[in-house]
Amino acid sequence: MNATPVRETDVLVLGGGAAGLSLAHRLAGTGRVGVLVVEPPDGPSRPPVRTWCFWDDGTCGLDGVVSASWPRLRVHGGDGVAHTVDPSPLRYRMLRSTRFEEYVHARLTQRPGCGVLRATAGAVRDTPGGAEADCTAPDGSPLTVRARVVFDSRPLTALPPARTRLLQHFRGWFVRTARPRFDPAVADLMDFRVPQPAHGLAFGYVLPLAPDHALVEYTEFSRTPLTTPAYEKALDRYCHDVLGLGAFAVETAEQGVVPMTDARFPVRVGPAVYRIGTAGGATRPSTGYTFAAAQRQSLAVAASLAAGRPRVPAPHGRRALAMDAVMLRALDTGRIDGPAFFTGLFAHTPAERLLRFLDGGTTLREEWSIGLRGPVGPMLRTALELPFLPRRSHPAPRSGDRLP
């Protein structure tokens, strides 16, 4: 019997999504370590094209692959009142997964000891001085990859136990209108002029790419995803009745779901094995955003590996996660009005401070000032209740990851 071939590398990254590619990109930039990214081969196992969004002050180093950006943000309350804010020096930015993948792949091929392996990754085992992963090539042949450190970004099959679990689920259309209907300088983050579910909230989301071209999404924070026909109906109503787009054509569509949960995601799962991305808790529970946290974590990991001291910081601070746990529970129980809560945040908080708050970058004093403008009673009641609630297991969402 032939022995299974073995390939060795310094750092092995499993999964070529936002978190895996971001880490590989930062590691390759150090020039200190070799990195191999294992991605599924072409076919049904590869994820569809996705849109990733984040805000930053222009220092992320990814301007060459940003598809669009917006200097102003807008939220529409359920009463129709619009709140437009300028979060300068921050801007809202959008990447398409195909463009980011091409960029990182090209960077890896230019660096000695770096590359991409198209294969299906299986079990990961600890070994003396590192870890190894079983892989299967597209032709079915086995391959073992050994590394000093392994970073696993593959989706979990089950979520860790949680007191609250909502889902952020959505369907979006890239639309082309017959006449100019959009302002390319303003992104609509939340438009609550849509019917609200029994638990959680629903909103429209509009990213203009040109006066006659935009990504229009219908999104819910609720317990269960909708069927595709239900999303289509909601989108059609939103485009016609709320936005008044008139005649338009749908060019492409995207659909996904991401967990919003107060579960505790372990980052280190073996002596030399770490989880990153949504699987490692990088998704912010209160917003569903992941990309910015993946960038911060990737930069820290790359710096530590270049210095010879592997360190993977938690993607979010304890204080931010504690606040998110309270908000999720209060939203799920109906103690707070979700549309009123988020509209109030944008109406009464300086925009730059609010985005730092949503990224977990505010001081305790700033957080107090933001919190005191919200529904203090329901939030306090929920905070007192949380320590006594049991944590229960939940299946991982199955209709695809959204990593905004």
mmCIF file of C-alpha atoms in Angstrom:
data_model
loop_
_atom_site.group_PDB
_atom_site.id
_atom_site.type_symbol
_atom_site.label_atom_id
_atom_site.label_comp_id
_atom_site.label_asym_id
_atom_site.label_seq_id
_atom_site.Cartn_x
_atom_site.Cartn_y
_atom_site.Cartn_z
ATOM 1 C CA MET A 1 0.000 0.000 0.000
ATOM 2 C CA ASN A 2 1.350 3.443 -0.936
ATOM 3 C CA ALA A 3 1.959 5.858 1.917
ATOM 4 C CA THR A 4 -0.129 9.052 1.972
ATOM 5 C CA PRO A 5 1.918 11.961 0.610
ATOM 6 C CA VAL A 6 2.858 14.607 3.171
ATOM 7 C CA ARG A 7 3.266 18.322 2.539
ATOM 8 C CA GLU A 8 4.807 20.630 5.134
ATOM 9 C CA THR A 9 4.406 24.348 5.789
ATOM 10 C CA ASP A 10 4.918 26.808 8.624
ATOM 11 C CA VAL A 11 1.276 27.935 8.872
ATOM 12 C CA LEU A 12 -1.762 26.090 7.546
ATOM 13 C CA VAL A 13 -5.017 28.005 6.976
ATOM 14 C CA LEU A 14 -8.144 25.915 6.413
ATOM 15 C CA GLY A 15 -10.819 27.741 4.451
ATOM 16 C CA GLY A 16 -10.495 30.586 1.951
ATOM 17 C CA GLY A 17 -13.258 32.872 3.157
ATOM 18 C CA ALA A 18 -12.896 36.366 4.590
ATOM 19 C CA ALA A 19 -11.028 35.289 7.742
ATOM 20 C CA GLY A 20 -8.758 32.718 6.091
ATOM 21 C CA LEU A 21 -7.762 34.965 3.194
ATOM 22 C CA SER A 22 -7.267 37.955 5.500
ATOM 23 C CA LEU A 23 -4.892 36.002 7.717
ATOM 24 C CA ALA A 24 -2.976 34.587 4.743
ATOM 25 C CA HIS A 25 -2.681 38.095 3.279
ATOM 26 C CA ARG A 26 -1.237 39.521 6.502
ATOM 27 C CA LEU A 27 1.116 36.573 7.046
ATOM 28 C CA ALA A 28 2.478 36.779 3.499
ATOM 29 C CA GLY A 29 3.127 40.471 4.060
ATOM 30 C CA THR A 30 5.551 39.764 6.911
ATOM 31 C CA GLY A 31 7.877 37.685 4.725
ATOM 32 C CA ARG A 32 8.773 35.702 7.860
ATOM 33 C CA VAL A 33 6.659 32.546 7.591
ATOM 34 C CA GLY A 34 5.389 30.226 4.899
ATOM 35 C CA VAL A 35 1.613 29.871 4.671
ATOM 36 C CA LEU A 36 -0.582 27.418 2.790
ATOM 37 C CA VAL A 37 -4.326 28.030 2.331
ATOM 38 C CA VAL A 38 -6.505 24.969 1.740
ATOM 39 C CA GLU A 39 -9.672 25.820 -0.199
ATOM 40 C CA PRO A 40 -12.397 23.520 -1.562
ATOM 41 C CA PRO A 41 -12.053 22.647 -5.271
ATOM 42 C CA ASP A 42 -14.448 24.099 -7.818
ATOM 43 C CA GLY A 43 -17.938 22.683 -7.471
ATOM 44 C CA PRO A 44 -20.840 22.674 -4.991
ATOM 45 C CA SER A 45 -18.530 22.700 -1.954
ATOM 46 C CA ARG A 46 -17.197 26.161 -2.836
ATOM 47 C CA PRO A 47 -19.203 29.034 -1.321
ATOM 48 C CA PRO A 48 -21.024 31.444 -3.659
ATOM 49 C CA VAL A 49 -19.776 34.962 -4.367
ATOM 50 C CA ARG A 50 -20.293 37.120 -1.292
ATOM 51 C CA THR A 51 -20.252 40.793 -0.326
ATOM 52 C CA TRP A 52 -18.231 41.888 2.709
ATOM 53 C CA CYS A 53 -18.646 45.328 4.290
ATOM 54 C CA PHE A 54 -16.844 47.244 7.017
ATOM 55 C CA TRP A 55 -15.902 50.770 8.001
ATOM 56 C CA ASP A 56 -12.428 52.189 8.543
ATOM 57 C CA ASP A 57 -10.380 55.376 8.230
ATOM 58 C CA GLY A 58 -8.493 54.285 5.111
ATOM 59 C CA THR A 59 -5.624 52.527 6.893
ATOM 60 C CA CYS A 60 -6.719 48.929 6.206
ATOM 61 C CA GLY A 61 -4.355 48.596 3.237
ATOM 62 C CA LEU A 62 -7.084 47.136 1.020
ATOM 63 C CA ASP A 63 -8.041 50.186 -1.042
ATOM 64 C CA GLY A 64 -6.994 48.380 -4.225
ATOM 65 C CA VAL A 65 -9.708 45.753 -3.790
ATOM 66 C CA VAL A 66 -12.514 47.868 -2.333
ATOM 67 C CA SER A 67 -15.386 47.818 -4.843
ATOM 68 C CA ALA A 68 -17.189 50.878 -3.474
ATOM 69 C CA SER A 69 -17.282 53.184 -0.460
ATOM 70 C CA TRP A 70 -19.639 55.768 1.007
ATOM 71 C CA PRO A 71 -18.845 58.875 3.071
ATOM 72 C CA ARG A 72 -22.359 59.157 4.528
ATOM 73 C CA LEU A 73 -24.734 56.687 6.158
ATOM 74 C CA ARG A 74 -28.508 56.817 6.566
ATOM 75 C CA VAL A 75 -31.095 55.116 8.757
ATOM 76 C CA HIS A 76 -34.852 55.369 8.129
ATOM 77 C CA GLY A 77 -37.066 54.972 11.189
ATOM 78 C CA GLY A 78 -40.319 53.079 11.026
ATOM 79 C CA ASP A 79 -42.068 56.464 10.963
ATOM 80 C CA GLY A 80 -40.273 57.348 7.716
ATOM 81 C CA VAL A 81 -37.954 59.946 9.263
ATOM 82 C CA ALA A 82 -34.433 59.683 7.791
ATOM 83 C CA HIS A 83 -31.259 60.262 9.812
ATOM 84 C CA THR A 84 -28.199 60.901 7.621
ATOM 85 C CA VAL A 85 -24.803 61.007 9.329
ATOM 86 C CA ASP A 86 -21.189 61.672 8.347
ATOM 87 C CA PRO A 87 -18.861 59.331 10.287
ATOM 88 C CA SER A 88 -15.671 61.048 9.031
ATOM 89 C CA PRO A 89 -12.823 60.060 9.117
ATOM 90 C CA LEU A 90 -14.508 56.653 8.750
ATOM 91 C CA ARG A 91 -16.070 55.468 5.499
ATOM 92 C CA TYR A 92 -18.286 52.486 4.806
ATOM 93 C CA ARG A 93 -16.574 50.077 2.380
ATOM 94 C CA MET A 94 -17.589 47.070 0.305
ATOM 95 C CA LEU A 95 -15.528 44.169 -1.064
ATOM 96 C CA ARG A 96 -16.625 41.380 -3.359
ATOM 97 C CA SER A 97 -15.228 37.974 -2.428
ATOM 98 C CA THR A 98 -13.994 37.163 -5.959
ATOM 99 C CA ARG A 99 -11.858 40.285 -6.171
ATOM 100 C CA PHE A 100 -10.390 39.778 -2.696
ATOM 101 C CA GLU A 101 -9.655 36.122 -3.464
ATOM 102 C CA GLU A 102 -7.836 36.994 -6.701
ATOM 103 C CA TYR A 103 -5.796 39.641 -4.882
ATOM 104 C CA VAL A 104 -4.713 37.361 -2.029
ATOM 105 C CA HIS A 105 -4.013 34.396 -4.322
ATOM 106 C CA ALA A 106 -1.751 36.561 -6.479
ATOM 107 C CA ARG A 107 0.056 37.810 -3.374
ATOM 108 C CA LEU A 108 0.613 34.269 -2.121
ATOM 109 C CA THR A 109 2.062 33.048 -5.435
ATOM 110 C CA GLN A 110 4.606 35.874 -5.315
ATOM 111 C CA ARG A 111 5.924 34.910 -1.871
ATOM 112 C CA PRO A 112 8.391 32.016 -1.365
ATOM 113 C CA GLY A 113 6.878 29.265 0.790
ATOM 114 C CA CYS A 114 3.313 30.512 0.303
ATOM 115 C CA GLY A 115 0.499 29.108 -1.817
ATOM 116 C CA VAL A 116 -3.033 27.787 -2.233
ATOM 117 C CA LEU A 117 -4.042 24.127 -2.247
ATOM 118 C CA ARG A 118 -7.375 23.183 -3.793
ATOM 119 C CA ALA A 119 -8.523 20.250 -1.677
ATOM 120 C CA THR A 120 -11.178 19.210 0.814
ATOM 121 C CA ALA A 121 -9.890 19.491 4.374
ATOM 122 C CA GLY A 122 -10.884 16.838 6.885
ATOM 123 C CA ALA A 123 -9.788 15.998 10.411
ATOM 124 C CA VAL A 124 -7.084 17.983 12.190
ATOM 125 C CA ARG A 125 -4.749 16.244 14.669
ATOM 126 C CA ASP A 126 -2.140 17.436 17.120
ATOM 127 C CA THR A 127 1.421 16.291 16.408
ATOM 128 C CA PRO A 128 4.711 16.834 18.223
ATOM 129 C CA GLY A 129 5.615 20.440 17.543
ATOM 130 C CA GLY A 130 2.454 21.282 15.582
ATOM 131 C CA ALA A 131 -0.592 19.740 13.919
ATOM 132 C CA GLU A 132 -1.630 18.040 10.696
ATOM 133 C CA ALA A 133 -4.769 17.960 8.543
ATOM 134 C CA ASP A 134 -6.133 15.194 6.336
ATOM 135 C CA CYS A 135 -6.979 16.525 2.874
ATOM 136 C CA THR A 136 -8.508 15.028 -0.247
ATOM 137 C CA ALA A 137 -7.447 16.276 -3.681
ATOM 138 C CA PRO A 138 -10.038 16.862 -6.455
ATOM 139 C CA ASP A 139 -9.110 13.482 -7.987
ATOM 140 C CA GLY A 140 -9.879 11.725 -4.688
ATOM 141 C CA SER A 141 -6.285 11.087 -3.662
ATOM 142 C CA PRO A 142 -5.376 11.658 0.005
ATOM 143 C CA LEU A 143 -2.811 14.176 1.220
ATOM 144 C CA THR A 144 -1.594 15.079 4.708
ATOM 145 C CA VAL A 145 -0.497 18.643 5.416
ATOM 146 C CA ARG A 146 1.695 19.295 8.464
ATOM 147 C CA ALA A 147 2.339 22.702 10.001
ATOM 148 C CA ARG A 148 3.684 24.365 13.097
ATOM 149 C CA VAL A 149 0.367 26.208 13.525
ATOM 150 C CA VAL A 150 -3.097 25.569 12.053
ATOM 151 C CA PHE A 151 -5.860 28.193 11.737
ATOM 152 C CA ASP A 152 -9.262 26.694 10.992
ATOM 153 C CA SER A 153 -11.925 29.033 9.550
ATOM 154 C CA ARG A 154 -14.370 26.344 8.378
ATOM 155 C CA PRO A 155 -18.001 26.726 9.529
ATOM 156 C CA LEU A 156 -18.991 24.853 12.671
ATOM 157 C CA THR A 157 -21.510 22.010 12.461
ATOM 158 C CA ALA A 158 -23.047 23.088 15.795
ATOM 159 C CA LEU A 159 -22.880 26.317 17.766
ATOM 160 C CA PRO A 160 -21.587 26.407 21.350
ATOM 161 C CA PRO A 161 -24.336 26.556 24.014
ATOM 162 C CA ALA A 162 -25.961 29.982 24.283
ATOM 163 C CA ARG A 163 -28.651 31.775 26.266
ATOM 164 C CA THR A 164 -29.869 33.617 23.182
ATOM 165 C CA ARG A 165 -29.535 32.804 19.496
ATOM 166 C CA LEU A 166 -30.948 34.937 16.741
ATOM 167 C CA LEU A 167 -30.023 34.742 13.074
ATOM 168 C CA GLN A 168 -29.147 37.560 10.736
ATOM 169 C CA HIS A 169 -30.554 36.295 7.446
ATOM 170 C CA PHE A 170 -31.037 38.086 4.156
ATOM 171 C CA ARG A 171 -31.470 38.050 0.423
ATOM 172 C CA GLY A 172 -30.092 40.789 -1.808
ATOM 173 C CA TRP A 173 -30.566 41.855 -5.415
ATOM 174 C CA PHE A 174 -28.061 43.740 -7.537
ATOM 175 C CA VAL A 175 -30.558 45.897 -9.431
ATOM 176 C CA ARG A 176 -30.273 48.126 -12.498
ATOM 177 C CA THR A 177 -32.991 50.775 -12.756
ATOM 178 C CA ALA A 178 -34.386 52.349 -15.906
ATOM 179 C CA ARG A 179 -33.823 55.848 -14.468
ATOM 180 C CA PRO A 180 -31.389 57.255 -11.845
ATOM 181 C CA ARG A 181 -32.818 56.376 -8.417
ATOM 182 C CA PHE A 182 -29.825 56.225 -6.041
ATOM 183 C CA ASP A 183 -27.384 58.637 -4.408
ATOM 184 C CA PRO A 184 -23.910 57.015 -4.676
ATOM 185 C CA ALA A 185 -22.653 59.096 -1.741
ATOM 186 C CA VAL A 186 -25.092 57.625 0.829
ATOM 187 C CA ALA A 187 -25.434 54.027 2.039
ATOM 188 C CA ASP A 188 -28.710 53.053 3.704
ATOM 189 C CA LEU A 189 -27.663 50.806 6.589
ATOM 190 C CA MET A 190 -31.110 50.229 8.055
ATOM 191 C CA ASP A 191 -34.487 51.137 6.574
ATOM 192 C CA PHE A 192 -37.239 50.109 8.974
ATOM 193 C CA ARG A 193 -40.101 51.030 6.640
ATOM 194 C CA VAL A 194 -40.911 47.321 6.247
ATOM 195 C CA PRO A 195 -43.259 44.986 8.211
ATOM 196 C CA GLN A 196 -41.661 43.747 11.428
ATOM 197 C CA PRO A 197 -41.481 40.054 12.535
ATOM 198 C CA ALA A 198 -42.943 38.827 15.831
ATOM 199 C CA HIS A 199 -39.449 38.448 17.314
ATOM 200 C CA GLY A 200 -36.456 40.604 16.385
ATOM 201 C CA LEU A 201 -36.534 43.136 13.567
ATOM 202 C CA ALA A 202 -36.466 43.580 9.783
ATOM 203 C CA PHE A 203 -34.982 46.276 7.559
ATOM 204 C CA GLY A 204 -33.958 47.206 4.048
ATOM 205 C CA TYR A 205 -30.308 47.787 3.155
ATOM 206 C CA VAL A 206 -29.178 49.749 0.087
ATOM 207 C CA LEU A 207 -25.618 50.166 -1.207
ATOM 208 C CA PRO A 208 -25.655 52.410 -4.298
ATOM 209 C CA LEU A 209 -22.947 51.602 -6.862
ATOM 210 C CA ALA A 210 -24.123 54.180 -9.431
ATOM 211 C CA PRO A 211 -27.201 56.394 -9.837
ATOM 212 C CA ASP A 212 -28.951 53.481 -11.595
ATOM 213 C CA HIS A 213 -27.217 50.514 -9.919
ATOM 214 C CA ALA A 214 -27.324 49.233 -6.313
ATOM 215 C CA LEU A 215 -27.279 46.250 -4.009
ATOM 216 C CA VAL A 216 -30.709 46.153 -2.334
ATOM 217 C CA GLU A 217 -31.238 43.672 0.511
ATOM 218 C CA TYR A 218 -34.021 42.572 2.803
ATOM 219 C CA THR A 219 -32.601 41.518 6.182
ATOM 220 C CA GLU A 220 -34.063 40.129 9.401
ATOM 221 C CA PHE A 221 -32.686 39.587 12.880
ATOM 222 C CA SER A 222 -35.016 36.774 13.955
ATOM 223 C CA ARG A 223 -35.128 33.143 15.029
ATOM 224 C CA THR A 224 -35.609 31.388 11.676
ATOM 225 C CA PRO A 225 -34.644 32.113 8.051
ATOM 226 C CA LEU A 226 -37.334 32.644 5.435
ATOM 227 C CA THR A 227 -37.887 30.663 2.277
ATOM 228 C CA THR A 228 -36.439 32.112 -0.921
ATOM 229 C CA PRO A 229 -39.942 32.983 -2.260
ATOM 230 C CA ALA A 230 -40.657 34.871 0.978
ATOM 231 C CA TYR A 231 -37.441 36.903 0.604
ATOM 232 C CA GLU A 232 -38.319 37.599 -3.031
ATOM 233 C CA LYS A 233 -41.771 38.858 -2.052
ATOM 234 C CA ALA A 234 -40.321 41.106 0.662
ATOM 235 C CA LEU A 235 -37.679 42.482 -1.708
ATOM 236 C CA ASP A 236 -40.204 43.150 -4.448
ATOM 237 C CA ARG A 237 -42.445 45.038 -2.016
ATOM 238 C CA TYR A 238 -39.494 47.029 -0.652
ATOM 239 C CA CYS A 239 -38.179 48.001 -4.098
ATOM 240 C CA HIS A 240 -41.577 49.041 -5.452
ATOM 241 C CA ASP A 241 -43.586 50.295 -2.469
ATOM 242 C CA VAL A 242 -40.848 51.814 -0.281
ATOM 243 C CA LEU A 243 -38.018 52.797 -2.623
ATOM 244 C CA GLY A 244 -40.238 53.523 -5.621
ATOM 245 C CA LEU A 245 -37.636 52.261 -8.081
ATOM 246 C CA GLY A 246 -40.026 51.961 -11.000
ATOM 247 C CA ALA A 247 -38.818 49.628 -13.733
ATOM 248 C CA PHE A 248 -35.665 47.693 -12.842
ATOM 249 C CA ALA A 249 -33.823 44.491 -13.699
ATOM 250 C CA VAL A 250 -32.274 42.050 -11.210
ATOM 251 C CA GLU A 251 -28.750 41.225 -12.410
ATOM 252 C CA THR A 252 -27.636 38.812 -9.677
ATOM 253 C CA ALA A 253 -28.754 37.774 -6.188
ATOM 254 C CA GLU A 254 -27.076 36.686 -2.962
ATOM 255 C CA GLN A 255 -28.504 35.050 0.128
ATOM 256 C CA GLY A 256 -27.095 34.012 3.492
ATOM 257 C CA VAL A 257 -27.385 33.692 7.245
ATOM 258 C CA VAL A 258 -25.031 34.288 10.158
ATOM 259 C CA PRO A 259 -25.551 33.543 13.873
ATOM 260 C CA MET A 260 -26.116 36.343 16.379
ATOM 261 C CA THR A 261 -25.505 34.629 19.695
ATOM 262 C CA ASP A 262 -23.997 35.063 23.148
ATOM 263 C CA ALA A 263 -22.289 31.674 22.858
ATOM 264 C CA ARG A 264 -18.652 31.455 23.949
ATOM 265 C CA PHE A 265 -16.539 30.500 20.923
ATOM 266 C CA PRO A 266 -13.194 28.973 21.909
ATOM 267 C CA VAL A 267 -10.302 30.388 19.875
ATOM 268 C CA ARG A 268 -7.691 27.772 20.820
ATOM 269 C CA VAL A 269 -8.859 24.185 20.284
ATOM 270 C CA GLY A 270 -5.502 22.391 20.447
ATOM 271 C CA PRO A 271 -1.866 23.105 21.379
ATOM 272 C CA ALA A 272 -1.232 24.422 17.863
ATOM 273 C CA VAL A 273 -4.789 24.700 16.444
ATOM 274 C CA TYR A 274 -6.873 27.884 16.475
ATOM 275 C CA ARG A 275 -10.297 28.833 15.120
ATOM 276 C CA ILE A 276 -10.760 32.118 13.298
ATOM 277 C CA GLY A 277 -13.635 33.923 11.585
ATOM 278 C CA THR A 278 -17.225 33.171 12.552
ATOM 279 C CA ALA A 279 -16.103 29.771 13.899
ATOM 280 C CA GLY A 280 -13.786 31.584 16.320
ATOM 281 C CA GLY A 281 -16.299 34.194 17.447
ATOM 282 C CA ALA A 282 -15.252 37.022 15.101
ATOM 283 C CA THR A 283 -18.852 37.858 14.190
ATOM 284 C CA ARG A 284 -20.087 40.709 16.387
ATOM 285 C CA PRO A 285 -23.239 39.340 18.072
ATOM 286 C CA SER A 286 -25.190 42.601 17.984
ATOM 287 C CA THR A 287 -24.564 43.483 14.326
ATOM 288 C CA GLY A 288 -23.406 40.408 12.391
ATOM 289 C CA TYR A 289 -20.312 42.260 11.107
ATOM 290 C CA THR A 290 -17.155 40.138 10.872
ATOM 291 C CA PHE A 291 -14.700 41.557 8.343
ATOM 292 C CA ALA A 292 -13.207 44.353 10.486
ATOM 293 C CA ALA A 293 -12.657 42.028 13.453
ATOM 294 C CA ALA A 294 -10.962 39.529 11.128
ATOM 295 C CA GLN A 295 -8.577 42.274 9.977
ATOM 296 C CA ARG A 296 -7.632 43.297 13.521
ATOM 297 C CA GLN A 297 -7.107 39.710 14.593
ATOM 298 C CA SER A 298 -5.108 38.847 11.458
ATOM 299 C CA LEU A 299 -2.737 41.782 11.980
ATOM 300 C CA ALA A 300 -2.131 40.739 15.592
ATOM 301 C CA VAL A 301 -1.544 37.090 14.662
ATOM 302 C CA ALA A 302 0.850 38.012 11.835
ATOM 303 C CA ALA A 303 2.870 40.279 14.118
ATOM 304 C CA SER A 304 3.110 37.618 16.830
ATOM 305 C CA LEU A 305 4.166 34.856 14.412
ATOM 306 C CA ALA A 306 6.775 37.117 12.819
ATOM 307 C CA ALA A 307 8.170 37.662 16.323
ATOM 308 C CA GLY A 308 8.197 33.905 16.986
ATOM 309 C CA ARG A 309 5.536 34.020 19.706
ATOM 310 C CA PRO A 310 2.175 32.756 18.369
ATOM 311 C CA ARG A 311 -0.694 34.708 19.931
ATOM 312 C CA VAL A 312 -4.324 34.812 18.839
ATOM 313 C CA PRO A 313 -6.276 37.520 20.702
ATOM 314 C CA ALA A 314 -10.014 37.225 21.221
ATOM 315 C CA PRO A 315 -11.778 39.036 18.355
ATOM 316 C CA HIS A 316 -14.014 41.045 20.715
ATOM 317 C CA GLY A 317 -13.552 42.352 24.239
ATOM 318 C CA ARG A 318 -15.484 41.010 27.222
ATOM 319 C CA ARG A 319 -17.299 44.292 27.833
ATOM 320 C CA ALA A 320 -18.538 44.457 24.239
ATOM 321 C CA LEU A 321 -19.746 40.851 24.372
ATOM 322 C CA ALA A 322 -21.530 41.464 27.680
ATOM 323 C CA MET A 323 -23.409 44.431 26.198
ATOM 324 C CA ASP A 324 -24.281 42.377 23.128
ATOM 325 C CA ALA A 325 -25.673 39.567 25.283
ATOM 326 C CA VAL A 326 -28.026 42.016 26.987
ATOM 327 C CA MET A 327 -29.135 43.576 23.703
ATOM 328 C CA LEU A 328 -29.790 40.205 22.024
ATOM 329 C CA ARG A 329 -31.869 38.944 24.950
ATOM 330 C CA ALA A 330 -33.852 42.181 25.203
ATOM 331 C CA LEU A 331 -34.524 42.094 21.458
ATOM 332 C CA ASP A 332 -35.521 38.427 21.430
ATOM 333 C CA THR A 333 -37.924 38.827 24.365
ATOM 334 C CA GLY A 334 -39.523 41.922 22.848
ATOM 335 C CA ARG A 335 -38.558 44.103 25.818
ATOM 336 C CA ILE A 336 -37.095 46.653 23.446
ATOM 337 C CA ASP A 337 -38.436 47.901 20.137
ATOM 338 C CA GLY A 338 -35.622 46.979 17.738
ATOM 339 C CA PRO A 339 -36.282 49.619 15.066
ATOM 340 C CA ALA A 340 -36.674 52.359 17.701
ATOM 341 C CA PHE A 341 -33.511 51.191 19.493
ATOM 342 C CA PHE A 342 -31.230 51.290 16.433
ATOM 343 C CA THR A 343 -32.822 54.457 15.046
ATOM 344 C CA GLY A 344 -32.252 56.138 18.393
ATOM 345 C CA LEU A 345 -28.584 55.167 18.379
ATOM 346 C CA PHE A 346 -28.044 56.878 15.029
ATOM 347 C CA ALA A 347 -30.208 59.887 15.893
ATOM 348 C CA HIS A 348 -28.577 60.717 19.230
ATOM 349 C CA THR A 349 -24.965 59.476 19.048
ATOM 350 C CA PRO A 350 -22.144 61.180 17.103
ATOM 351 C CA ALA A 351 -21.630 58.995 14.024
ATOM 352 C CA GLU A 352 -17.921 58.333 14.419
ATOM 353 C CA ARG A 353 -18.375 57.406 18.083
ATOM 354 C CA LEU A 354 -21.290 55.114 17.248
ATOM 355 C CA LEU A 355 -19.276 53.171 14.666
ATOM 356 C CA ARG A 356 -16.416 52.821 17.132
ATOM 357 C CA PHE A 357 -18.979 51.569 19.666
ATOM 358 C CA LEU A 358 -20.263 48.976 17.186
ATOM 359 C CA ASP A 359 -16.652 47.918 16.599
ATOM 360 C CA GLY A 360 -15.920 47.653 20.337
ATOM 361 C CA GLY A 361 -13.505 50.594 20.287
ATOM 362 C CA THR A 362 -15.155 52.984 22.755
ATOM 363 C CA THR A 363 -14.185 53.807 26.314
ATOM 364 C CA LEU A 364 -16.310 52.854 29.314
ATOM 365 C CA ARG A 365 -17.349 56.497 29.728
ATOM 366 C CA GLU A 366 -18.477 56.697 26.093
ATOM 367 C CA GLU A 367 -20.443 53.465 26.476
ATOM 368 C CA TRP A 368 -22.226 54.810 29.542
ATOM 369 C CA SER A 369 -23.237 57.947 27.654
ATOM 370 C CA ILE A 370 -24.597 55.843 24.774
ATOM 371 C CA GLY A 371 -26.381 53.398 27.076
ATOM 372 C CA LEU A 372 -28.130 56.101 29.093
ATOM 373 C CA ARG A 373 -29.834 57.338 25.914
ATOM 374 C CA GLY A 374 -31.460 53.928 25.362
ATOM 375 C CA PRO A 375 -34.223 51.981 27.159
ATOM 376 C CA VAL A 376 -32.473 51.752 30.537
ATOM 377 C CA GLY A 377 -35.229 49.872 32.401
ATOM 378 C CA PRO A 378 -35.636 46.926 29.999
ATOM 379 C CA MET A 379 -31.871 46.663 29.549
ATOM 380 C CA LEU A 380 -31.243 46.644 33.311
ATOM 381 C CA ARG A 381 -33.917 44.002 33.871
ATOM 382 C CA THR A 382 -32.346 41.847 31.161
ATOM 383 C CA ALA A 383 -28.836 42.285 32.552
ATOM 384 C CA LEU A 384 -29.996 41.105 35.993
ATOM 385 C CA GLU A 385 -31.750 38.095 34.461
ATOM 386 C CA LEU A 386 -28.933 36.825 32.226
ATOM 387 C CA PRO A 387 -26.696 35.144 34.864
ATOM 388 C CA PHE A 388 -29.559 32.795 35.822
ATOM 389 C CA LEU A 389 -30.488 31.669 32.310
ATOM 390 C CA PRO A 390 -29.309 28.248 31.068
ATOM 391 C CA ARG A 391 -27.192 27.905 27.950
ATOM 392 C CA ARG A 392 -28.616 25.590 25.301
ATOM 393 C CA SER A 393 -27.095 24.061 22.190
ATOM 394 C CA HIS A 394 -28.263 25.186 18.753
ATOM 395 C CA PRO A 395 -27.486 23.883 15.271
ATOM 396 C CA ALA A 396 -25.318 26.086 13.099
ATOM 397 C CA PRO A 397 -27.168 27.967 10.329
ATOM 398 C CA ARG A 398 -27.016 25.969 7.121
ATOM 399 C CA SER A 399 -27.901 28.354 4.310
ATOM 400 C CA GLY A 400 -24.464 29.925 4.033
ATOM 401 C CA ASP A 401 -22.306 32.355 5.972
ATOM 402 C CA ARG A 402 -22.770 36.061 5.698
ATOM 403 C CA LEU A 403 -19.462 37.818 6.645
ATOM 404 C CA PRO A 404 -20.160 41.464 6.166
#
